[in-house]
Coordinates of C-alpha atoms in Angstrom, one line a residue:
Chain A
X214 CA 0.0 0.0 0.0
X215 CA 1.3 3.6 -0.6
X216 CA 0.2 6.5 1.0
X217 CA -0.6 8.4 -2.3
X218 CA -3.4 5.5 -2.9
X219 CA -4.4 5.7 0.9
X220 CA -5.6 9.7 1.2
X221 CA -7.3 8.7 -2.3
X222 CA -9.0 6.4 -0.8
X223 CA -9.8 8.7 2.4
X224 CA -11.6 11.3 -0.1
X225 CA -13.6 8.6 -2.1
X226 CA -14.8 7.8 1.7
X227 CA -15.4 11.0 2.7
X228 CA -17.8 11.6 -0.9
X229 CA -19.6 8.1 0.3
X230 CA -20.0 9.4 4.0
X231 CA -21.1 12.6 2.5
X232 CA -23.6 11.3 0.4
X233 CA -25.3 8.9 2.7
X234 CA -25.5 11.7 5.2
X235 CA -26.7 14.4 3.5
X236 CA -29.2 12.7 2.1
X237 CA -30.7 11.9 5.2
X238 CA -29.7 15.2 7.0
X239 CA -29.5 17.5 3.6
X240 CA -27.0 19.2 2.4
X241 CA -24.8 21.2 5.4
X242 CA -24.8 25.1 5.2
X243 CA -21.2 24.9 4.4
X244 CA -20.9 21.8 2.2
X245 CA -16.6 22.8 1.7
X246 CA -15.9 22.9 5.1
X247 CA -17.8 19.7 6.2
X248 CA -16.1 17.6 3.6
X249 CA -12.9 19.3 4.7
X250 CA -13.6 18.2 8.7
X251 CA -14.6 14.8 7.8
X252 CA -11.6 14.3 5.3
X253 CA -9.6 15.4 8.3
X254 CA -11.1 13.0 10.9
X255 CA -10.6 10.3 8.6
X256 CA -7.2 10.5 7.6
X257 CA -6.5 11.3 11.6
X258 CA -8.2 7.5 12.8
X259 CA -6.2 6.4 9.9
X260 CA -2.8 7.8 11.0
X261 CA -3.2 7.1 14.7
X262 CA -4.2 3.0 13.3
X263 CA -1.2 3.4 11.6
X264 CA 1.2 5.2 14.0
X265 CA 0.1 2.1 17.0
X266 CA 1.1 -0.1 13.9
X267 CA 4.6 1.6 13.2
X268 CA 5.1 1.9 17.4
X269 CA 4.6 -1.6 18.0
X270 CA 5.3 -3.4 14.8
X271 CA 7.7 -1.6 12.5
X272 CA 10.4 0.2 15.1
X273 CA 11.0 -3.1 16.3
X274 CA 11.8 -4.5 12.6
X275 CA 13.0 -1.6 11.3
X276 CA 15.2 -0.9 14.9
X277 CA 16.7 -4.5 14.5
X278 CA 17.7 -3.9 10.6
X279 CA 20.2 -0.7 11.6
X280 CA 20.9 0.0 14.8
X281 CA 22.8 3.3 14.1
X282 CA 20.1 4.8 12.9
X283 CA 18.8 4.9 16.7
X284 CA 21.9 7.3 17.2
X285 CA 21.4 9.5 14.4
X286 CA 18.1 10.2 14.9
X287 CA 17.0 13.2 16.5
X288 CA 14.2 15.5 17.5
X289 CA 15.1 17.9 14.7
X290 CA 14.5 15.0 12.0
X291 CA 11.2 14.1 12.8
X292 CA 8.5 16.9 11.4
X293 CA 5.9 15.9 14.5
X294 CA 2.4 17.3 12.6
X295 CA 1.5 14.7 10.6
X296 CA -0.1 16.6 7.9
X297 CA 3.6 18.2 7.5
X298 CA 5.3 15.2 7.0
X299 CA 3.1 14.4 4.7
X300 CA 3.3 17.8 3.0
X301 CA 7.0 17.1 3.1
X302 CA 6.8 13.7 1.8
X303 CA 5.3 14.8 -1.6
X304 CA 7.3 17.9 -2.3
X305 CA 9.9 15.4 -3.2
X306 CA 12.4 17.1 -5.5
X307 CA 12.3 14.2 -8.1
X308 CA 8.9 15.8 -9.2
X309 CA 8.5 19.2 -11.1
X310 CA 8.2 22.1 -8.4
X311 CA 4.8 23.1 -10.1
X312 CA 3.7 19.3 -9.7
X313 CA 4.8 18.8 -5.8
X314 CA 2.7 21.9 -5.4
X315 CA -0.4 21.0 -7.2
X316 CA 0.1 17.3 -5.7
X317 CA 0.3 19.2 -2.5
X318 CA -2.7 21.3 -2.8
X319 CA -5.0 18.3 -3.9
X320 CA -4.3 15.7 -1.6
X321 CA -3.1 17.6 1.8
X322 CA -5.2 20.6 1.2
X323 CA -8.2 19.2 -0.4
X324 CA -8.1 21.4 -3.4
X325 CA -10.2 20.3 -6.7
X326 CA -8.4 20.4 -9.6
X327 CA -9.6 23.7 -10.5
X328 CA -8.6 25.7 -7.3
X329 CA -5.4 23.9 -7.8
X330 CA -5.5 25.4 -11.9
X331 CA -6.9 28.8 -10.4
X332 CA -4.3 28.9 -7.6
X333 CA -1.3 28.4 -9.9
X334 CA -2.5 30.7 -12.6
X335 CA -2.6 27.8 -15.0
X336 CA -5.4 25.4 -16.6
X337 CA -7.2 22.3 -15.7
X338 CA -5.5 20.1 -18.3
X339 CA -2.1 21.1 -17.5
X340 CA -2.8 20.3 -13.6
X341 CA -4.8 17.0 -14.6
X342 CA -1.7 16.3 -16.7
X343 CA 0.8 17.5 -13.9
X344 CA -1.2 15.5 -11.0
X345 CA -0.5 12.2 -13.0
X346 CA 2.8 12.6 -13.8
X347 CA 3.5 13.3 -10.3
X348 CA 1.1 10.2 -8.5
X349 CA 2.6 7.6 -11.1
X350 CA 6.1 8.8 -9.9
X351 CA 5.3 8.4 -6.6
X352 CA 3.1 5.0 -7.1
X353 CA 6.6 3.7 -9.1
X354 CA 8.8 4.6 -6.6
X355 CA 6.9 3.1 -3.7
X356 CA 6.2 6.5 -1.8
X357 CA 5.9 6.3 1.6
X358 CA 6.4 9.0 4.7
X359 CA 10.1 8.3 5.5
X360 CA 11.9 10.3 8.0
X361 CA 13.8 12.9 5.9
X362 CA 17.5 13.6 6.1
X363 CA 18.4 17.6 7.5
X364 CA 19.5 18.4 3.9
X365 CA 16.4 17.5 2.4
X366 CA 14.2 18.8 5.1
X367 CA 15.8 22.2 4.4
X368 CA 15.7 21.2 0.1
X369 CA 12.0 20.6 0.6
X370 CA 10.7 23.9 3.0
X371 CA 10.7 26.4 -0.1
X372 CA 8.0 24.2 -1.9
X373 CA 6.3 23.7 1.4
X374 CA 6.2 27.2 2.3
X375 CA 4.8 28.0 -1.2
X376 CA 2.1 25.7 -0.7
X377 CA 1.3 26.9 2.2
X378 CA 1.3 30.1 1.3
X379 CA -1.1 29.0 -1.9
X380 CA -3.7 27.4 0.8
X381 CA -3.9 30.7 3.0
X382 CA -4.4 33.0 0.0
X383 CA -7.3 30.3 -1.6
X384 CA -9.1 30.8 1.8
X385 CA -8.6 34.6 1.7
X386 CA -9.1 35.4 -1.9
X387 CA -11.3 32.4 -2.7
X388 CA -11.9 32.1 -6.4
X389 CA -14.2 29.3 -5.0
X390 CA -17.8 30.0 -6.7
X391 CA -20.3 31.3 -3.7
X392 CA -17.6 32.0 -0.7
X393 CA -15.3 34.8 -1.1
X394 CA -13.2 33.3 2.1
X395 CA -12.4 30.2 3.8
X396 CA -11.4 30.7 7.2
X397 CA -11.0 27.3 7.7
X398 CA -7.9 27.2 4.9
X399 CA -6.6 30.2 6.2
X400 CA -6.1 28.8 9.5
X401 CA -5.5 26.1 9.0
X402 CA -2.4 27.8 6.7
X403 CA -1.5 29.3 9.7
X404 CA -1.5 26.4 12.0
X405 CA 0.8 23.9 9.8
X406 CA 3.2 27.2 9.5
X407 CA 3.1 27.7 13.3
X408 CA 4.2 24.1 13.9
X409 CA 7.0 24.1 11.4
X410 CA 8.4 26.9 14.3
X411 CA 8.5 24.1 16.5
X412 CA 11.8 22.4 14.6
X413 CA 14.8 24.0 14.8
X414 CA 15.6 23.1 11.6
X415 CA 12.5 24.4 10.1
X416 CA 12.0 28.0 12.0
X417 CA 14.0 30.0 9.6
X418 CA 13.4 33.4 8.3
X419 CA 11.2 33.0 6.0
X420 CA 8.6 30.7 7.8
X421 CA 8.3 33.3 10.6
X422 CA 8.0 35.9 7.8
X423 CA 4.9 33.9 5.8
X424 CA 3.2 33.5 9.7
X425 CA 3.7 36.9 10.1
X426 CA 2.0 37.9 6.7
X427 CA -1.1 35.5 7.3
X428 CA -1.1 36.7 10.9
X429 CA -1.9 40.4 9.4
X430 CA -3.9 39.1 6.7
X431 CA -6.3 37.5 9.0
X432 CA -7.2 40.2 11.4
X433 CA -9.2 41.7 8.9
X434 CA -11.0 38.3 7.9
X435 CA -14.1 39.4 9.8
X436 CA -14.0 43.0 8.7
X437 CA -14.0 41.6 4.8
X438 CA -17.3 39.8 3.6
X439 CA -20.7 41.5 5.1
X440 CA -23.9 39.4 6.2
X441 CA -24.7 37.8 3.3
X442 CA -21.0 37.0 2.3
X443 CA -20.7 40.2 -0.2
X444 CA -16.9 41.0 -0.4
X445 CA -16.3 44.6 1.8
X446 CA -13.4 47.0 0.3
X447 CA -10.5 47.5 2.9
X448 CA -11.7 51.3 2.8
X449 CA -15.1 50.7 3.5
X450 CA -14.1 47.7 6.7
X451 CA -15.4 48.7 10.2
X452 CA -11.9 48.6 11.7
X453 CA -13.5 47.5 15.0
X454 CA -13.9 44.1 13.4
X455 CA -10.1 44.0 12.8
X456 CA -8.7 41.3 15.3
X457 CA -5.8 43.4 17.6
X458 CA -4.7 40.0 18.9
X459 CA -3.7 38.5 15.2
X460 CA -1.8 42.2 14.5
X461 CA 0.3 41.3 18.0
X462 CA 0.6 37.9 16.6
X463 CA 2.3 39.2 13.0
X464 CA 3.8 41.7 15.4
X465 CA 5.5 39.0 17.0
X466 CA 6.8 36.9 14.4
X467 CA 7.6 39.8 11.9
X468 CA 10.4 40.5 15.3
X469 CA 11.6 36.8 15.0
X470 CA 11.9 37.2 11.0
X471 CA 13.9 39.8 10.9
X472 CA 16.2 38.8 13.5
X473 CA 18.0 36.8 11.3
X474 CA 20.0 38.2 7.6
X475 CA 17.2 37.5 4.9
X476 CA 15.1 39.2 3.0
X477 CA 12.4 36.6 1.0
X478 CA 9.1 37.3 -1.0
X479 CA 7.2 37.0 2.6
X480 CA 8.9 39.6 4.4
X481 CA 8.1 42.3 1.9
X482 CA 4.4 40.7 1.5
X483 CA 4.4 40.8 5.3
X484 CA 5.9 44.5 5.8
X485 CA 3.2 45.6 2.9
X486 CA 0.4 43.5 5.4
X487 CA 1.7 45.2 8.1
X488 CA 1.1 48.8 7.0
X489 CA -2.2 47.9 6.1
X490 CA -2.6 47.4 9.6
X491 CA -1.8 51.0 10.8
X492 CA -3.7 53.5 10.7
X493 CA -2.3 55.9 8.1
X494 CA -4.7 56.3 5.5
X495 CA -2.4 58.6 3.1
X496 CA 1.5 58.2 4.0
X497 CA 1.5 54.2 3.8
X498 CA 1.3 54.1 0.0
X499 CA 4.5 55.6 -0.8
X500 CA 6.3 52.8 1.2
X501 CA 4.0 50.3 0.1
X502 CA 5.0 51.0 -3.5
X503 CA 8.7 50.6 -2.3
X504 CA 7.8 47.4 -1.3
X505 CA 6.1 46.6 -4.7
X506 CA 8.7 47.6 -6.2
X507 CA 11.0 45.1 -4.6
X508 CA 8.8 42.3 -4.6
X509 CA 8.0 42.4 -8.5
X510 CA 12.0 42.1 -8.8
X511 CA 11.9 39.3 -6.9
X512 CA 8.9 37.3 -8.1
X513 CA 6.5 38.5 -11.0
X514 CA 3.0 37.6 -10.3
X515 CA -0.1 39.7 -11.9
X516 CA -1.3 40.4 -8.8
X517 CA 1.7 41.8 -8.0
X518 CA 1.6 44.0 -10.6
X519 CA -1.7 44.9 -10.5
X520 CA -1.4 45.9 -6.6
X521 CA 1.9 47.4 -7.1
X522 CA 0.0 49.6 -10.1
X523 CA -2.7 50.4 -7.6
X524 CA 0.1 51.8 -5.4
X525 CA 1.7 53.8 -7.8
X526 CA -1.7 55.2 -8.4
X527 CA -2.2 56.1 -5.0
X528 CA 1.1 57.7 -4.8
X529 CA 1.1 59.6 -8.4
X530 CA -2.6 60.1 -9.0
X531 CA -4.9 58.3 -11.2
X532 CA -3.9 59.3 -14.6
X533 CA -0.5 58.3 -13.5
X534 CA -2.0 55.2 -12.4
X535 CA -4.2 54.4 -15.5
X536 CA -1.0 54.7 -17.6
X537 CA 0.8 52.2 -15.1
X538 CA -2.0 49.6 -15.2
X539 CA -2.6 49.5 -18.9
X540 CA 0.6 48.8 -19.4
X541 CA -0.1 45.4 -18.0
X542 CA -1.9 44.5 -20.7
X543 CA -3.5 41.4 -18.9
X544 CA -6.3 41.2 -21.1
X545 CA -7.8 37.9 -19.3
X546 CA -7.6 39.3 -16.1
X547 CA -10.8 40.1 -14.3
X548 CA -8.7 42.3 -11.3
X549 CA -6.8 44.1 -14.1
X550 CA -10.5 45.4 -16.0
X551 CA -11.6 45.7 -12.1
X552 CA -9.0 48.0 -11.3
X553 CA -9.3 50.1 -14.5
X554 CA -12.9 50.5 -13.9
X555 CA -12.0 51.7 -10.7
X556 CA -9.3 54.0 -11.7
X557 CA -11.7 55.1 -14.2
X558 CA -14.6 55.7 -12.6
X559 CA -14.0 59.8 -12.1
X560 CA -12.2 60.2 -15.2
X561 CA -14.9 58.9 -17.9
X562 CA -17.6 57.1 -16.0
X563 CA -18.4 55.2 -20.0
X564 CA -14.5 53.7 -19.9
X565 CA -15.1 52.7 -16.8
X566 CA -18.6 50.7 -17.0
X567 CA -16.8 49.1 -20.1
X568 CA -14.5 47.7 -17.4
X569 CA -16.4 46.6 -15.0
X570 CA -18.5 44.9 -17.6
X571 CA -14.9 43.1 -19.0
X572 CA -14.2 42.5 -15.3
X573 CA -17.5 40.4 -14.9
X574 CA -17.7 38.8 -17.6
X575 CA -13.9 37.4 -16.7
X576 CA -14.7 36.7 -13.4
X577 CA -15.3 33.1 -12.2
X578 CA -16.3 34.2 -8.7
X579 CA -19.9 35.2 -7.5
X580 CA -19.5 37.4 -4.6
X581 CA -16.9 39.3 -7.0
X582 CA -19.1 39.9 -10.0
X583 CA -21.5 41.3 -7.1
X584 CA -19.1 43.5 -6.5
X585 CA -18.1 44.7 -9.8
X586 CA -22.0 45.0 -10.6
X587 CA -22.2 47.2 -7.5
X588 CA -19.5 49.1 -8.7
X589 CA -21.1 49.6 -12.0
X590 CA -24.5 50.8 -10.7
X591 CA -23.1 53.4 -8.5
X592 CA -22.0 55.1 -11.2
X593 CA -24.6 55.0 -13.1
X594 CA -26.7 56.5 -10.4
X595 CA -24.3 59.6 -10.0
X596 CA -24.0 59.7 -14.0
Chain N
X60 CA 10.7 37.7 -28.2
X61 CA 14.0 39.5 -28.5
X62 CA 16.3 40.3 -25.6
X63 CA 18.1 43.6 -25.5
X64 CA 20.9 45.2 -23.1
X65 CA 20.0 48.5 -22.3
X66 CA 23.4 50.5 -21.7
X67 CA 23.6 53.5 -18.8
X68 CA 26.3 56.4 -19.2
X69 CA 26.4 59.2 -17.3
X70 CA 28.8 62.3 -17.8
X71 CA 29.2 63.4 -13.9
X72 CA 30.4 60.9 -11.6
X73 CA 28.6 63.3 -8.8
X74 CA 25.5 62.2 -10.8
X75 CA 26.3 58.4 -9.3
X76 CA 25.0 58.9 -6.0
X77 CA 21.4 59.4 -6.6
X78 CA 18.9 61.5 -4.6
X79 CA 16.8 59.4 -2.6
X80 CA 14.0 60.8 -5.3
X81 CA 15.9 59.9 -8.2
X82 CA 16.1 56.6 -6.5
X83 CA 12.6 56.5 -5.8
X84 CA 12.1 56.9 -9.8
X85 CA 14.7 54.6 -11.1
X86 CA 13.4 51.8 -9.0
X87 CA 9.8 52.8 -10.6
X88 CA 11.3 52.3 -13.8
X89 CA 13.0 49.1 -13.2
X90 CA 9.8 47.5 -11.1
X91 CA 7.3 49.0 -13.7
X92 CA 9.4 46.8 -16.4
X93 CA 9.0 43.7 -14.5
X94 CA 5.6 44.3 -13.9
X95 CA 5.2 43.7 -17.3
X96 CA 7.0 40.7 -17.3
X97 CA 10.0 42.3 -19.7
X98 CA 12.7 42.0 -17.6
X99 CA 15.1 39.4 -18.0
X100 CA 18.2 40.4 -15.9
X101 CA 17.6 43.2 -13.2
X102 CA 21.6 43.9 -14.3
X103 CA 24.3 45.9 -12.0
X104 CA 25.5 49.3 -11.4
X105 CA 28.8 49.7 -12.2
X106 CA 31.2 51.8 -9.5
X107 CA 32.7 54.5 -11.3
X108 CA 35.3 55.5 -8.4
X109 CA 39.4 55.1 -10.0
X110 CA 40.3 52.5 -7.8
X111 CA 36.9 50.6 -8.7
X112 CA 38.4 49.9 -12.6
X113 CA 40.9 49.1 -14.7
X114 CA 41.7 50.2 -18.4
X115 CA 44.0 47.2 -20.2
X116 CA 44.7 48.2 -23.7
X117 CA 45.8 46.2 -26.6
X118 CA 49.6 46.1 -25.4
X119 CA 48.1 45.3 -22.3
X120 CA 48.8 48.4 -20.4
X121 CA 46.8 48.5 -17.7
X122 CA 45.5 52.2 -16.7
X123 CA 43.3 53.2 -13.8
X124 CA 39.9 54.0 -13.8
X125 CA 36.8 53.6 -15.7
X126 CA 37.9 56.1 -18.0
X127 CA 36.0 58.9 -16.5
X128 CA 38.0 61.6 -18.6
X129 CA 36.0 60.8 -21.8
X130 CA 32.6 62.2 -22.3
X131 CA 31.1 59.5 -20.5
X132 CA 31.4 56.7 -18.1
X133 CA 29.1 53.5 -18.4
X134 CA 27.3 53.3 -14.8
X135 CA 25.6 50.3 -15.1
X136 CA 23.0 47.9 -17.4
X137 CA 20.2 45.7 -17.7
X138 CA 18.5 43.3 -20.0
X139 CA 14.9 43.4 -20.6
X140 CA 12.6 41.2 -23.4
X141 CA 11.0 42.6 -25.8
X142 CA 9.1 41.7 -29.7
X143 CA 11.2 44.4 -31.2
X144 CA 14.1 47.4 -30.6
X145 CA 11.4 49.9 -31.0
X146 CA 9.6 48.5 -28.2
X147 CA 12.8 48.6 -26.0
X148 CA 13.6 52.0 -27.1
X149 CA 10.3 53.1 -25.9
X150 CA 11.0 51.3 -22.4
X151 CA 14.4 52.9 -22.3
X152 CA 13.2 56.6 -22.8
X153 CA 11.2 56.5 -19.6
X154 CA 14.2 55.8 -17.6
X155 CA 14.6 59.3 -15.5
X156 CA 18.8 58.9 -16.8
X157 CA 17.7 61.6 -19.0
X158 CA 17.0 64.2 -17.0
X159 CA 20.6 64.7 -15.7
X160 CA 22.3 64.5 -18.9
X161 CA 22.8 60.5 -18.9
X162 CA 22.5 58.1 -22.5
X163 CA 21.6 54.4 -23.2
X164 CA 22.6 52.6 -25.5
X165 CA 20.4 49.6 -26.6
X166 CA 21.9 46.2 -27.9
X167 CA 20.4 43.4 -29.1
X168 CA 22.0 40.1 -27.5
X169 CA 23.4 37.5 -29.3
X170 CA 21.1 34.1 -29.0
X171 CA 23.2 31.2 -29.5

């Protein structure tokens, strides 16, 4: 048996469970999230089966075979969560990054193929495609959770990191059709990150500088869909629905990141988070397009650049701004006609209903082309 | 795609040490380029100080400095991506290297 087959097997279970009880108890209120829980519980019975298995059965056999290895190991080599090693165990470097990541996603995260197509900016083909390559290496090379060596522990955290980093933003931007955030991912983002503190080997830089960044990113979770789930703008959040104690928290960490000599994509992302957090309306956006700039060096994304443009037009002024986007030229991007419609909207209300319109017909999310529509009909009632 | 080196000369080596707002606006340039996925190779600046270069000629005499007594002094250089030289001529004129008396030079790279 390998384990690639096993938390297959664990979601096919979790579909049967969900079908027999829902159709007695109808469908949950939050369909995702139940799946999620139950997926969860299951491969947790499984792994505690399976660890009493390994404690009483394999040590011994495996203990007799090399004795050395008894001296060797240590508490830094074992990564304690489960769902880590797991996590680990996957983003082996044999595989394409892109495919550990997308493997990643799918089977530790719970990700359809889609979200793992929308997360990685790619399509469903090329992740179906990806997903196999990557499961029939792991099938042919009799994958199993192995304790991993220092060196590959450190070889392996980059890819980790980035998935994590993937799961956190999916529950905080979810492109997911009716929910515009997942808490659950989110924190649970946070949680796997937290533990990878817990290992000296693992509690570098950079993983207190991602905790830090979700840390900010969360406190406004609350403050960012209304009642009925519809997505609220940063500038229109009730800031008493920012949570002080997850600021403290990136507070916190963002101190233990810098502490050491390195500067990765997830300090800047977390210094950007961080001055979203203050309470300077105005004087943030110059150093937030510093930031920008230095993170678009680093890593081009077009989120970056659209955010960074956003900056600059906040900074510069919006005709500055305009010229700064549309140089982008990300014609099948629904933020890019989103953010021209918004940089539009004073300038020639027409040009910027044409965007929005672009901008909803792009977008695959609900609560978004709510938005957008929103958007659109406040300027028509002024114009 | 086409990938081209975009060449920086300045004629005053007091024009090296940039302004924090002169920083502010190269750093726009050079970020705005990536943000449009053009940039291939963020480059280097070159140090224009005598003891920072060498001059070896063809009977290998070897002279100090970067040759700061010409005209001009080349203070640094990146490579960005582009369908054609016109395109990266447009990119290069926004660079704020103008407005204190600096050139570029663009060069198409060699593909082998």
């Amino acid at each position: 048996m390998n384990n690639i087959q096993i938390v297959e097997d664990i979601a096919s279970d979790t579909f049967l469970k969900a079908s027999e009880h829902w159709a007695i108890n109808g469908i949950p209120t939050n369909p995702e999230a139940w799946l999620y829980t139950v997926a969860k519980n299951k491969a947790k019975d499984y792994l505690k089966h399976k660890a009493i298995f390994d404690l009483k059965v394999s040590d011994n056999i495996r203990n007799a075979v090399s004795e050395e290895n008894i001296f060797t190991e240590t508490d830094e080599r074992t990564i304690s969560d489960s769902q880590l090693a797991m996590l680990f165990a996957v983003c082996d470097p044999v595989i394409a990054t892109e495919g550990q990541i997308s493997l990643a996603l799918q089977v530790l995260c719970g990700f359809s193929v889609n979200e793992v197509a929308q997360a990685l900016l790619s399509n469903r083909e090329t992740i179906k495609k990806r997903l196999f390559r990557a499961k029939d290496y792991l099938r042919k090379s009799n994958f199993e959770i192995k304790e991993l060596s220092s060196l590959q522990i450190t070889e392996r955290l980059p890819t980790v990191l980035k998935s994590l980093y993937l799961l956190f933003n999916e529950g905080y931007y979810s492109k997911h059709q009716d929910q515009f955030v997942r808490k659950e991912l989110c924190y649970e983002a946070i949680r796997l990150a937290v533990s990878l503190t817990e290992n000296n080997l693992t509690n570098t830089a950079q993983v207190n500088a991602l905790i830090a960044l979700m840390c900010y990113q969360s406190s406004r979770l609350d403050a960012r869909t209304g009642d009925t789930g519809e997505i609220i703008l940063f500038d229109n959040q009730d800031r008493n629905l920012w949570n002080q104690d997850m600021i403290d928290k990136g507070n916190h960490y963002i101190i233990l990141a810098t502490d050491r000599r390195q500067t990765s994509k997830y300090h800047i992302e977390a210094a950007i988070a961080y001055w979203h957090t203050t309470s300077e309306q105005q004087s943030k956006w110059s150093p937030i397009l510093q930031l920008y700039n230095q993170l678009i060096l680093i890593e081009y994304s077009p989120i970056t650049a659209l955010n960074r443009a956003f900056a600059y037009a906040k900074v510069y002024g919006i005709k500055e701004g305009i010229n700064e986007t549309e140089k982008l030229k990300l014609e099948y991007n629904a933020h890019y006609f989103g953010l021209l419609g918004y940089l539009y909207t004073d300038l020639d209300p027409e040009q910027a209903k044409r965007n929005y319109q672009k901008a909803i017909s792009l977008s695959p999310s609900a609560p978004e082309r709510q938005l957008f529509k929103k958007r659109m009909r406040e300027i028509q009632g002024t114009g | 795609m086409k990938d081209f080196m975009l060449i920086f000369r300045l004629k005053d080596v007091a024009d090296f040490r940039p302004s924090p707002e002169q920083m502010q606006e190269r750093m726009n340039w050079l970020a705005s380029i990536a943000a449009q996925e053009k940039l291939v190779d963020k480059g280097n600046t070159l140090l224009p100080t005598m003891d920072a270069g060498r001059h070896i000629s063809a009977d290998q005499v070897v002279t100090d400095g970067p040759y700061t007594e010409l005209k001009e002094f080349i203070s640094g250089y990146i490579v960005i991506r582009t369908d054609t030289i016109d395109e990266a001529v447009e990119i290069a004129k926004q660079n704020p290297i103008f407005k204190i008396g600096g050139s570029i030079e663009v060069r198409e790279l060699l593909k082998r």
